[in-house]
Amino acid sequence: MVKTYNQGSNPNMRRPVVKEEIVTLMREQQAQNKGHLKVLETFAKEHNIPIIPHETAVYFRWLLESIQPKKILEIGTAIGFSALLMADSAKASQITTIERNPEMIALAKENFAQYDERGQITLVEGDAVDLLTRLDETYDLVFMDSAKSKYIVFLPEVLKHLSLGGLVVIDDVFQGGDVALPLEEIKRGQRAIYRGLHRLFDATLDNPGLTASLLPLGDGLLLLRKTADEVVLPD
Ligand code: SAH
């Protein structure tokens, strides 16, 4: 029996926001993961652990190879797939990645011990809610890939720790398309996420201190670039 982890693999990945055949093309025709990244991708699939889908992984490689960020922060490590992909794409970068789930921490530690050849990755154990305020570094890129309703809660601290011109990439912001529907059509159990994502959009998409772009990869990426020293977010 293959162990599955109760990580709540993202059900929205089965409700692609882009035509199925285009998703298939992006997953099958773009260069496949190789070496340890392939091993981790296969492990994640077998054990029902959510990692960034292939089209997002391909985009990350393209982006990180292009911009070569020096300092990266990730919220949501899981087994370390995206952290190792970023390490491979920006070989001079230092990556701090935060994870709170003990089972994921154990797996990530094993994977970093085995595959983080250049010692680029530091795993910080605990809840990002507590840890973000304690960071004393400035990052060029922050990847947020944790609970969707919390993105708006984390954003003020994230922006404080972001360099001018730095980027924030936020994963899974389309809620399988639900974000485009009126609130009344959203199941009660999904409304906190829906509200959190709409607060995130209201705060960022037309903010004079940010350049923002929504990208329909996976379940949606929100890309932010910090263009002012002080970014003012609504209360
Ligand atoms: N970025 C990974 C996948 C992360 S899955 C990859 O693509 O390879 C999301 C992870 O975020 C889960 O492992 C979950 O435990 C973690 N997480 C969710 N909320 C968190 C929080 N507040 N603090 C720390 N980790 C959190």
Coordinates of C-alpha atoms and ligand atoms in Angstrom, one line a residue:
M1 CA 0.0 0.0 0.0
V2 CA 1.3 3.4 -0.9
K3 CA 0.9 5.8 2.0
T4 CA -1.2 8.8 1.2
Y5 CA -0.9 12.0 3.3
N6 CA -3.8 13.9 4.4
Q7 CA -2.6 17.1 2.7
G8 CA -5.8 17.8 1.0
S9 CA -4.4 17.6 -2.5
N10 CA -5.8 20.5 -4.4
P11 CA -9.2 19.4 -5.8
N12 CA -9.1 22.4 -8.1
M13 CA -6.3 20.8 -10.1
R14 CA -9.0 18.5 -11.4
R15 CA -11.0 21.6 -12.5
P16 CA -8.5 23.3 -14.8
V17 CA -9.3 26.9 -15.5
V18 CA -7.8 26.5 -19.0
K19 CA -9.1 24.1 -21.7
E20 CA -8.2 20.5 -20.8
E21 CA -6.4 19.8 -24.1
I22 CA -4.2 22.9 -23.6
V23 CA -3.4 21.7 -20.0
T24 CA -2.5 18.3 -21.4
L25 CA -0.3 19.9 -24.1
M26 CA 1.5 22.0 -21.5
R27 CA 2.0 19.0 -19.2
E28 CA 3.1 16.5 -21.9
Q29 CA 4.9 18.5 -24.5
Q30 CA 7.0 20.8 -22.3
A31 CA 10.4 19.4 -21.2
Q32 CA 9.8 16.8 -18.4
N33 CA 11.5 17.0 -15.0
K34 CA 14.7 15.0 -14.8
G35 CA 16.8 13.3 -12.1
H36 CA 15.8 13.9 -8.5
L37 CA 13.0 16.3 -9.6
K38 CA 11.4 13.5 -11.6
V39 CA 11.8 11.2 -8.6
L40 CA 10.1 13.7 -6.3
E41 CA 7.3 14.5 -8.8
T42 CA 6.5 10.7 -9.0
F43 CA 6.6 10.3 -5.2
A44 CA 4.2 13.2 -4.8
K45 CA 1.7 11.8 -7.3
E46 CA 1.9 8.3 -5.7
H47 CA 1.3 9.7 -2.2
N48 CA -1.2 12.4 -3.0
I49 CA 1.0 15.3 -2.0
P50 CA 0.3 18.6 -3.8
I51 CA 3.2 20.1 -5.6
I52 CA 3.2 22.7 -8.3
P53 CA 1.9 21.2 -11.5
H54 CA 4.2 20.7 -14.5
E55 CA 3.2 23.9 -16.4
T56 CA 4.0 26.0 -13.3
A57 CA 7.3 24.1 -12.8
V58 CA 8.3 24.9 -16.4
Y59 CA 7.4 28.6 -15.9
F60 CA 9.4 28.7 -12.6
R61 CA 12.4 27.3 -14.3
W62 CA 12.1 29.9 -17.1
L63 CA 11.5 32.8 -14.6
L64 CA 14.3 31.9 -12.1
E65 CA 16.9 31.2 -14.8
S66 CA 16.1 34.6 -16.2
I67 CA 16.1 36.7 -13.1
Q68 CA 18.5 34.7 -10.9
P69 CA 17.2 35.9 -7.5
K70 CA 19.9 35.8 -4.8
K71 CA 17.5 35.4 -1.8
I72 CA 14.3 33.4 -2.0
L73 CA 11.6 32.8 0.6
E74 CA 9.0 30.0 0.2
I75 CA 6.0 29.5 2.4
G76 CA 4.8 25.9 2.1
T77 CA 7.6 23.4 1.5
A78 CA 5.7 20.1 1.4
I79 CA 8.4 17.5 0.3
G80 CA 10.7 20.2 -1.1
F81 CA 10.0 19.8 -4.8
S82 CA 9.5 23.5 -5.6
A83 CA 12.5 24.5 -3.4
L84 CA 14.8 22.1 -5.1
L85 CA 13.5 23.2 -8.5
M86 CA 14.2 26.8 -7.6
A87 CA 17.7 25.8 -6.3
D88 CA 18.4 24.1 -9.6
S89 CA 17.2 27.0 -11.7
A90 CA 19.1 29.7 -9.7
K91 CA 22.2 27.9 -8.5
A92 CA 23.7 30.9 -6.7
S93 CA 20.5 31.5 -4.7
Q94 CA 19.9 31.0 -1.0
I95 CA 16.4 29.6 -0.2
T96 CA 14.5 29.8 3.1
T97 CA 11.5 27.6 3.1
I98 CA 8.8 27.4 5.8
E99 CA 6.7 24.3 6.6
R100 CA 4.5 23.4 9.6
N101 CA 3.4 19.8 9.0
P102 CA 5.7 17.3 10.8
E103 CA 5.2 14.6 8.2
M104 CA 6.2 17.0 5.4
I105 CA 9.1 18.4 7.4
A106 CA 10.5 14.8 7.8
L107 CA 10.2 14.1 4.1
A108 CA 11.7 17.5 3.1
K109 CA 14.6 17.0 5.4
E110 CA 15.4 13.7 3.8
N111 CA 15.1 15.2 0.3
F112 CA 17.3 18.2 1.1
A113 CA 19.9 16.0 2.7
Q114 CA 20.0 13.9 -0.4
Y115 CA 19.5 16.4 -3.2
D116 CA 20.4 20.0 -2.1
E117 CA 24.0 19.5 -3.4
R118 CA 25.1 23.1 -3.0
G119 CA 23.6 23.6 0.4
Q120 CA 21.3 26.3 -0.8
I121 CA 18.2 25.5 1.2
T122 CA 17.3 26.2 4.8
L123 CA 14.1 24.6 6.1
V124 CA 12.4 26.6 8.9
E125 CA 9.9 24.5 10.9
G126 CA 6.8 26.1 12.2
D127 CA 3.7 28.1 11.2
A128 CA 4.4 31.0 8.9
V129 CA 1.9 33.1 10.9
D130 CA 4.5 33.2 13.8
L131 CA 7.7 32.9 11.7
L132 CA 7.2 35.7 9.2
T133 CA 7.5 38.5 11.8
R134 CA 10.8 37.0 13.0
L135 CA 12.6 37.0 9.7
D136 CA 15.3 39.6 9.5
E137 CA 16.3 39.2 5.9
T138 CA 15.3 40.8 2.7
Y139 CA 14.3 38.6 -0.2
D140 CA 14.2 39.1 -4.0
L141 CA 11.6 36.5 -4.6
V142 CA 8.9 35.1 -2.3
F143 CA 6.8 32.1 -3.3
M144 CA 3.6 31.7 -1.4
D145 CA 2.1 28.2 -1.7
S146 CA 0.2 27.5 1.5
A147 CA -3.4 28.0 2.7
K148 CA -5.2 30.2 0.2
S149 CA -7.3 32.2 2.8
K150 CA -4.1 33.2 4.5
Y151 CA -2.3 34.9 1.6
I152 CA -3.8 38.2 2.4
V153 CA -2.9 37.8 6.1
F154 CA 0.8 37.0 5.2
L155 CA 1.1 39.7 2.5
P156 CA 2.0 42.7 4.7
E157 CA 4.9 40.9 6.4
V158 CA 6.0 39.4 3.0
L159 CA 6.1 42.9 1.4
K160 CA 8.1 44.2 4.4
H161 CA 10.7 41.6 3.7
L162 CA 10.8 42.1 -0.1
S163 CA 13.4 44.2 -1.8
L164 CA 12.4 47.1 -4.1
G165 CA 11.8 45.5 -7.5
G166 CA 11.4 42.1 -5.8
L167 CA 8.8 39.6 -6.9
V168 CA 6.0 37.7 -5.1
V169 CA 4.5 34.6 -6.7
I170 CA 1.3 33.3 -5.2
D171 CA -0.1 29.9 -6.2
D172 CA -3.6 28.6 -6.5
V173 CA -5.6 31.9 -6.6
F174 CA -8.5 30.9 -8.9
Q175 CA -10.2 28.3 -6.6
G176 CA -10.9 26.2 -9.6
G177 CA -12.8 29.1 -11.2
D178 CA -15.0 29.9 -8.2
V179 CA -13.3 33.3 -7.8
A180 CA -15.2 34.4 -10.9
L181 CA -18.6 33.5 -9.5
P182 CA -20.8 35.6 -7.2
L183 CA -20.6 34.8 -3.5
E184 CA -24.1 33.2 -3.3
E185 CA -23.0 30.5 -5.7
I186 CA -20.0 29.5 -3.5
K187 CA -20.5 26.5 -1.1
R188 CA -20.5 27.7 2.5
G189 CA -17.3 25.8 3.4
Q190 CA -15.4 27.5 0.5
R191 CA -16.5 31.1 1.4
A192 CA -13.6 31.9 3.7
I193 CA -11.1 31.1 0.9
Y194 CA -13.2 33.0 -1.6
R195 CA -13.3 36.1 0.6
G196 CA -9.6 35.8 1.3
L197 CA -8.7 35.6 -2.4
H198 CA -11.0 38.6 -3.2
R199 CA -9.4 40.6 -0.5
L200 CA -6.0 39.7 -2.0
F201 CA -7.1 40.8 -5.5
D202 CA -8.6 44.1 -4.1
A203 CA -5.4 44.8 -2.3
T204 CA -3.0 44.1 -5.1
L205 CA -4.4 44.1 -8.6
D206 CA -4.5 47.9 -8.9
N207 CA -2.2 49.0 -6.1
P208 CA 0.2 52.0 -7.0
G209 CA 3.0 50.3 -5.1
L210 CA 2.8 47.1 -7.0
T211 CA 2.8 45.8 -10.6
A212 CA 0.5 42.8 -10.7
S213 CA -0.4 40.1 -13.2
L214 CA -2.7 37.1 -13.0
L215 CA -1.4 34.1 -15.0
P216 CA -3.7 31.0 -15.7
L217 CA -1.1 28.3 -14.9
G218 CA -2.3 25.4 -12.7
D219 CA -5.0 26.9 -10.6
G220 CA -3.8 30.4 -11.2
L221 CA -0.7 32.4 -10.2
L222 CA -0.7 36.0 -9.0
L223 CA 2.5 37.7 -9.8
L224 CA 3.5 40.9 -7.9
R225 CA 6.4 43.2 -8.3
K226 CA 7.2 45.7 -5.5
T227 CA 7.6 49.2 -7.1
A228 CA 7.5 51.4 -4.0
D229 CA 9.4 51.3 -0.7
E230 CA 6.2 51.4 1.2
V231 CA 3.3 49.5 -0.3
V232 CA 0.0 50.6 1.3
L233 CA -2.6 47.8 1.7
P234 CA -6.2 48.4 2.6
D235 CA -7.2 47.4 6.2
Ligands
SAH1 N1 5.5 24.3 -2.6 C1 5.4 22.9 -2.6 C2 4.0 22.5 -2.2 C3 3.5 23.1 -1.0 S1 1.9 22.3 -0.5 C4 5.8 22.3 -3.9 O1 5.3 22.8 -5.0 O2 6.6 21.4 -4.0 C5 1.5 23.4 0.8 C6 2.2 23.2 2.1 O3 2.1 24.4 2.9 C7 1.7 22.1 2.9 O4 2.8 21.1 3.1 C8 1.3 22.7 4.2 O5 1.6 21.9 5.4 C9 2.1 24.0 4.2 N2 1.4 25.1 5.0 C10 0.1 25.5 4.9 N3 -0.1 26.5 5.7 C11 1.1 26.8 6.3 C12 1.5 27.7 7.3 N4 0.7 28.6 7.8 N5 2.8 27.7 7.8 C13 3.7 26.8 7.3 N6 3.3 25.9 6.3 C14 2.1 25.9 5.9

